[in-house]
């Protein structure tokens, strides 16, 4: 799977889950990585803690073998999930006594999580964050540096 295809595929899956109301940060099948991995939870066995970026033995073996899941290495999947949960406001790794949002199904909370997820997805591809509109507001001598065409 090419870089462009994995990014586009991931964002499409997350968009669909968000708008279908099936995105859920605490469910391994319906969180960010669960959706990227076609609503399967096998990826949760790559780490001992949901929200951790530390690979366990299974994760390390798969990483060293170069195994990719929907185009992503195990370490990349953990980074994506970590960003999503952190963006949603969770104290990580997930523990019953750690802070978590009162309503994980809130679209506001999920939107924040998805913004953090898109940022890490773009970083993994080595491209500028597609959700960063700050360039639109850059000025030089009180004149815009970039055209609005940058967005449209």
PDB file of C-alpha atoms in Angstrom:
ATOM      1  CA  UNK A   1       0.000   0.000   0.000  1.00  0.00           C
ATOM      2  CA  UNK A   2       1.478   3.342  -0.990  1.00  0.00           C
ATOM      3  CA  UNK A   3       1.845   6.233   1.449  1.00  0.00           C
ATOM      4  CA  UNK A   4      -0.850   8.273  -0.278  1.00  0.00           C
ATOM      5  CA  UNK A   5      -3.220   5.317  -0.299  1.00  0.00           C
ATOM      6  CA  UNK A   6      -2.755   4.464   3.381  1.00  0.00           C
ATOM      7  CA  UNK A   7      -3.285   8.081   4.430  1.00  0.00           C
ATOM      8  CA  UNK A   8      -6.341   8.496   2.229  1.00  0.00           C
ATOM      9  CA  UNK A   9      -7.745   5.127   3.316  1.00  0.00           C
ATOM     10  CA  UNK A  10      -7.220   5.918   7.010  1.00  0.00           C
ATOM     11  CA  UNK A  11      -8.807   9.347   6.828  1.00  0.00           C
ATOM     12  CA  UNK A  12     -11.756   7.949   4.845  1.00  0.00           C
ATOM     13  CA  UNK A  13     -12.377   5.231   7.448  1.00  0.00           C
ATOM     14  CA  UNK A  14     -12.144   7.711  10.320  1.00  0.00           C
ATOM     15  CA  UNK A  15     -14.445  10.179   8.536  1.00  0.00           C
ATOM     16  CA  UNK A  16     -17.021   7.459   7.973  1.00  0.00           C
ATOM     17  CA  UNK A  17     -16.865   6.223  11.584  1.00  0.00           C
ATOM     18  CA  UNK A  18     -17.203   9.765  12.939  1.00  0.00           C
ATOM     19  CA  UNK A  19     -20.233  10.568  10.803  1.00  0.00           C
ATOM     20  CA  UNK A  20     -21.841   7.133  11.263  1.00  0.00           C
ATOM     21  CA  UNK A  21     -21.551   7.484  15.038  1.00  0.00           C
ATOM     22  CA  UNK A  22     -19.504   4.284  15.326  1.00  0.00           C
ATOM     23  CA  UNK A  23     -16.275   5.858  16.567  1.00  0.00           C
ATOM     24  CA  UNK A  24     -15.574   5.010  20.223  1.00  0.00           C
ATOM     25  CA  UNK A  25     -12.233   5.704  21.928  1.00  0.00           C
ATOM     26  CA  UNK A  26     -12.554   2.922  24.511  1.00  0.00           C
ATOM     27  CA  UNK A  27     -13.423   0.104  22.095  1.00  0.00           C
ATOM     28  CA  UNK A  28     -10.512  -1.609  20.339  1.00  0.00           C
ATOM     29  CA  UNK A  29     -12.669  -2.273  17.256  1.00  0.00           C
ATOM     30  CA  UNK A  30     -14.109   1.235  16.987  1.00  0.00           C
ATOM     31  CA  UNK A  31     -11.306   3.543  18.137  1.00  0.00           C
ATOM     32  CA  UNK A  32      -9.004   5.254  15.642  1.00  0.00           C
ATOM     33  CA  UNK A  33      -6.757   2.237  15.049  1.00  0.00           C
ATOM     34  CA  UNK A  34      -9.667  -0.181  15.238  1.00  0.00           C
ATOM     35  CA  UNK A  35     -11.295   1.675  12.353  1.00  0.00           C
ATOM     36  CA  UNK A  36      -8.046   1.900  10.389  1.00  0.00           C
ATOM     37  CA  UNK A  37      -7.701  -1.884  10.871  1.00  0.00           C
ATOM     38  CA  UNK A  38     -11.188  -2.543   9.474  1.00  0.00           C
ATOM     39  CA  UNK A  39     -12.910  -2.772  12.869  1.00  0.00           C
ATOM     40  CA  UNK A  40     -10.713  -5.604  14.085  1.00  0.00           C
ATOM     41  CA  UNK A  41      -9.030  -5.653  17.483  1.00  0.00           C
ATOM     42  CA  UNK A  42      -5.943  -7.797  16.760  1.00  0.00           C
ATOM     43  CA  UNK A  43      -3.774  -4.697  17.081  1.00  0.00           C
ATOM     44  CA  UNK A  44      -4.453  -4.494  20.838  1.00  0.00           C
ATOM     45  CA  UNK A  45      -2.143  -7.482  21.301  1.00  0.00           C
ATOM     46  CA  UNK A  46       0.837  -5.392  20.115  1.00  0.00           C
ATOM     47  CA  UNK A  47       1.029  -3.614  23.485  1.00  0.00           C
ATOM     48  CA  UNK A  48       0.148  -4.456  27.070  1.00  0.00           C
ATOM     49  CA  UNK A  49      -1.746  -1.192  27.644  1.00  0.00           C
ATOM     50  CA  UNK A  50      -4.334   0.630  25.522  1.00  0.00           C
ATOM     51  CA  UNK A  51      -2.852   4.030  24.777  1.00  0.00           C
ATOM     52  CA  UNK A  52       0.759   3.021  25.316  1.00  0.00           C
ATOM     53  CA  UNK A  53       3.385   3.472  22.612  1.00  0.00           C
ATOM     54  CA  UNK A  54       5.504   0.648  24.070  1.00  0.00           C
ATOM     55  CA  UNK A  55       5.434  -2.547  22.031  1.00  0.00           C
ATOM     56  CA  UNK A  56       5.202  -5.809  23.963  1.00  0.00           C
ATOM     57  CA  UNK A  57       6.893  -9.046  22.849  1.00  0.00           C
ATOM     58  CA  UNK A  58       4.268  -9.759  20.175  1.00  0.00           C
ATOM     59  CA  UNK A  59       4.525  -6.199  18.904  1.00  0.00           C
ATOM     60  CA  UNK A  60       8.331  -6.284  18.850  1.00  0.00           C
ATOM     61  CA  UNK A  61       8.399  -9.550  16.892  1.00  0.00           C
ATOM     62  CA  UNK A  62       5.959  -8.189  14.318  1.00  0.00           C
ATOM     63  CA  UNK A  63       7.909  -4.907  14.113  1.00  0.00           C
ATOM     64  CA  UNK A  64      11.256  -6.676  13.606  1.00  0.00           C
ATOM     65  CA  UNK A  65       9.722  -8.849  10.912  1.00  0.00           C
ATOM     66  CA  UNK A  66       8.552  -5.686   9.134  1.00  0.00           C
ATOM     67  CA  UNK A  67       4.913  -6.741   9.406  1.00  0.00           C
ATOM     68  CA  UNK A  68       2.474  -4.036   8.348  1.00  0.00           C
ATOM     69  CA  UNK A  69      -1.215  -3.812   9.079  1.00  0.00           C
ATOM     70  CA  UNK A  70      -3.145  -1.763   6.530  1.00  0.00           C
ATOM     71  CA  UNK A  71       0.216  -0.207   5.645  1.00  0.00           C
ATOM     72  CA  UNK A  72       1.333   0.623   9.197  1.00  0.00           C
ATOM     73  CA  UNK A  73       4.060  -0.895  11.352  1.00  0.00           C
ATOM     74  CA  UNK A  74       2.985  -1.944  14.869  1.00  0.00           C
ATOM     75  CA  UNK A  75       4.820   1.038  16.397  1.00  0.00           C
ATOM     76  CA  UNK A  76       2.995   3.394  14.040  1.00  0.00           C
ATOM     77  CA  UNK A  77      -0.395   1.964  15.015  1.00  0.00           C
ATOM     78  CA  UNK A  78       0.402   2.542  18.679  1.00  0.00           C
ATOM     79  CA  UNK A  79       1.465   6.132  17.982  1.00  0.00           C
ATOM     80  CA  UNK A  80      -1.782   6.749  16.075  1.00  0.00           C
ATOM     81  CA  UNK A  81      -3.931   5.375  18.894  1.00  0.00           C
ATOM     82  CA  UNK A  82      -1.930   7.273  21.506  1.00  0.00           C
ATOM     83  CA  UNK A  83      -2.493  10.552  19.610  1.00  0.00           C
ATOM     84  CA  UNK A  84      -6.212   9.847  19.233  1.00  0.00           C
ATOM     85  CA  UNK A  85      -6.775   9.040  22.899  1.00  0.00           C
ATOM     86  CA  UNK A  86      -4.641  11.933  24.075  1.00  0.00           C
ATOM     87  CA  UNK A  87      -6.531  14.272  21.731  1.00  0.00           C
ATOM     88  CA  UNK A  88      -9.803  12.992  23.221  1.00  0.00           C
ATOM     89  CA  UNK A  89      -8.529  13.976  26.658  1.00  0.00           C
ATOM     90  CA  UNK A  90      -7.643  10.609  28.182  1.00  0.00           C
ATOM     91  CA  UNK A  91      -4.904  10.134  30.751  1.00  0.00           C
ATOM     92  CA  UNK A  92      -2.726   7.407  29.264  1.00  0.00           C
ATOM     93  CA  UNK A  93      -2.371   4.521  29.297  1.00  0.00           C
ATOM     94  CA  UNK A  94      -6.037   3.752  29.897  1.00  0.00           C
ATOM     95  CA  UNK A  95      -6.610   2.617  33.476  1.00  0.00           C
ATOM     96  CA  UNK A  96      -9.855   2.497  35.448  1.00  0.00           C
ATOM     97  CA  UNK A  97      -8.551   5.158  37.881  1.00  0.00           C
ATOM     98  CA  UNK A  98      -7.056   7.486  35.228  1.00  0.00           C
ATOM     99  CA  UNK A  99      -8.902  10.538  33.944  1.00  0.00           C
ATOM    100  CA  UNK A 100     -11.222  10.008  31.000  1.00  0.00           C
ATOM    101  CA  UNK A 101     -13.875  12.153  29.354  1.00  0.00           C
ATOM    102  CA  UNK A 102     -17.375  11.841  30.790  1.00  0.00           C
ATOM    103  CA  UNK A 103     -18.882  11.308  27.335  1.00  0.00           C
ATOM    104  CA  UNK A 104     -16.452   9.547  24.971  1.00  0.00           C
ATOM    105  CA  UNK A 105     -19.138   9.568  22.270  1.00  0.00           C
ATOM    106  CA  UNK A 106     -19.259  13.382  22.269  1.00  0.00           C
ATOM    107  CA  UNK A 107     -18.550  14.659  18.775  1.00  0.00           C
ATOM    108  CA  UNK A 108     -16.556  17.553  20.220  1.00  0.00           C
ATOM    109  CA  UNK A 109     -14.255  15.138  22.074  1.00  0.00           C
ATOM    110  CA  UNK A 110     -13.989  12.823  19.077  1.00  0.00           C
ATOM    111  CA  UNK A 111     -13.274  15.757  16.760  1.00  0.00           C
ATOM    112  CA  UNK A 112     -10.353  16.824  18.973  1.00  0.00           C
ATOM    113  CA  UNK A 113      -9.076  13.249  18.930  1.00  0.00           C
ATOM    114  CA  UNK A 114      -9.370  13.050  15.161  1.00  0.00           C
ATOM    115  CA  UNK A 115      -7.475  16.326  14.713  1.00  0.00           C
ATOM    116  CA  UNK A 116      -4.610  14.862  16.757  1.00  0.00           C
ATOM    117  CA  UNK A 117      -4.863  11.651  14.728  1.00  0.00           C
ATOM    118  CA  UNK A 118      -4.643  13.459  11.388  1.00  0.00           C
ATOM    119  CA  UNK A 119      -1.606  15.359  12.643  1.00  0.00           C
ATOM    120  CA  UNK A 120       0.221  12.106  13.487  1.00  0.00           C
ATOM    121  CA  UNK A 121      -0.908  10.425  10.244  1.00  0.00           C
ATOM    122  CA  UNK A 122       0.601  13.288   8.252  1.00  0.00           C
ATOM    123  CA  UNK A 123       3.768  13.204  10.359  1.00  0.00           C
ATOM    124  CA  UNK A 124       4.127   9.476   9.637  1.00  0.00           C
ATOM    125  CA  UNK A 125       3.879  10.255   5.912  1.00  0.00           C
ATOM    126  CA  UNK A 126       6.424  13.061   6.180  1.00  0.00           C
ATOM    127  CA  UNK A 127       3.971  15.635   4.841  1.00  0.00           C
ATOM    128  CA  UNK A 128       2.617  18.903   6.191  1.00  0.00           C
ATOM    129  CA  UNK A 129      -0.407  18.548   8.437  1.00  0.00           C
ATOM    130  CA  UNK A 130      -3.380  18.795   6.089  1.00  0.00           C
ATOM    131  CA  UNK A 131      -5.531  20.171   8.901  1.00  0.00           C
ATOM    132  CA  UNK A 132      -3.141  23.052   9.647  1.00  0.00           C
ATOM    133  CA  UNK A 133      -4.596  26.255   8.257  1.00  0.00           C
ATOM    134  CA  UNK A 134      -2.053  28.530   9.925  1.00  0.00           C
ATOM    135  CA  UNK A 135      -0.419  29.295   6.553  1.00  0.00           C
ATOM    136  CA  UNK A 136      -3.585  31.116   5.556  1.00  0.00           C
ATOM    137  CA  UNK A 137      -2.937  33.680   8.251  1.00  0.00           C
ATOM    138  CA  UNK A 138       0.763  34.308   7.611  1.00  0.00           C
ATOM    139  CA  UNK A 139       1.465  37.887   6.589  1.00  0.00           C
ATOM    140  CA  UNK A 140       4.386  39.875   5.303  1.00  0.00           C
ATOM    141  CA  UNK A 141       4.057  43.635   5.580  1.00  0.00           C
ATOM    142  CA  UNK A 142       0.336  43.183   6.401  1.00  0.00           C
ATOM    143  CA  UNK A 143      -0.217  41.241   3.170  1.00  0.00           C
ATOM    144  CA  UNK A 144      -1.101  37.539   2.976  1.00  0.00           C
ATOM    145  CA  UNK A 145       1.881  35.310   2.193  1.00  0.00           C
ATOM    146  CA  UNK A 146      -0.261  32.477   0.790  1.00  0.00           C
ATOM    147  CA  UNK A 147      -3.328  32.480  -1.424  1.00  0.00           C
ATOM    148  CA  UNK A 148      -6.691  31.148  -0.302  1.00  0.00           C
ATOM    149  CA  UNK A 149      -6.254  28.734  -3.223  1.00  0.00           C
ATOM    150  CA  UNK A 150      -3.975  26.811  -0.855  1.00  0.00           C
ATOM    151  CA  UNK A 151      -7.132  25.446   0.783  1.00  0.00           C
ATOM    152  CA  UNK A 152      -9.523  25.262  -2.151  1.00  0.00           C
TER     153      UNK A 152
END
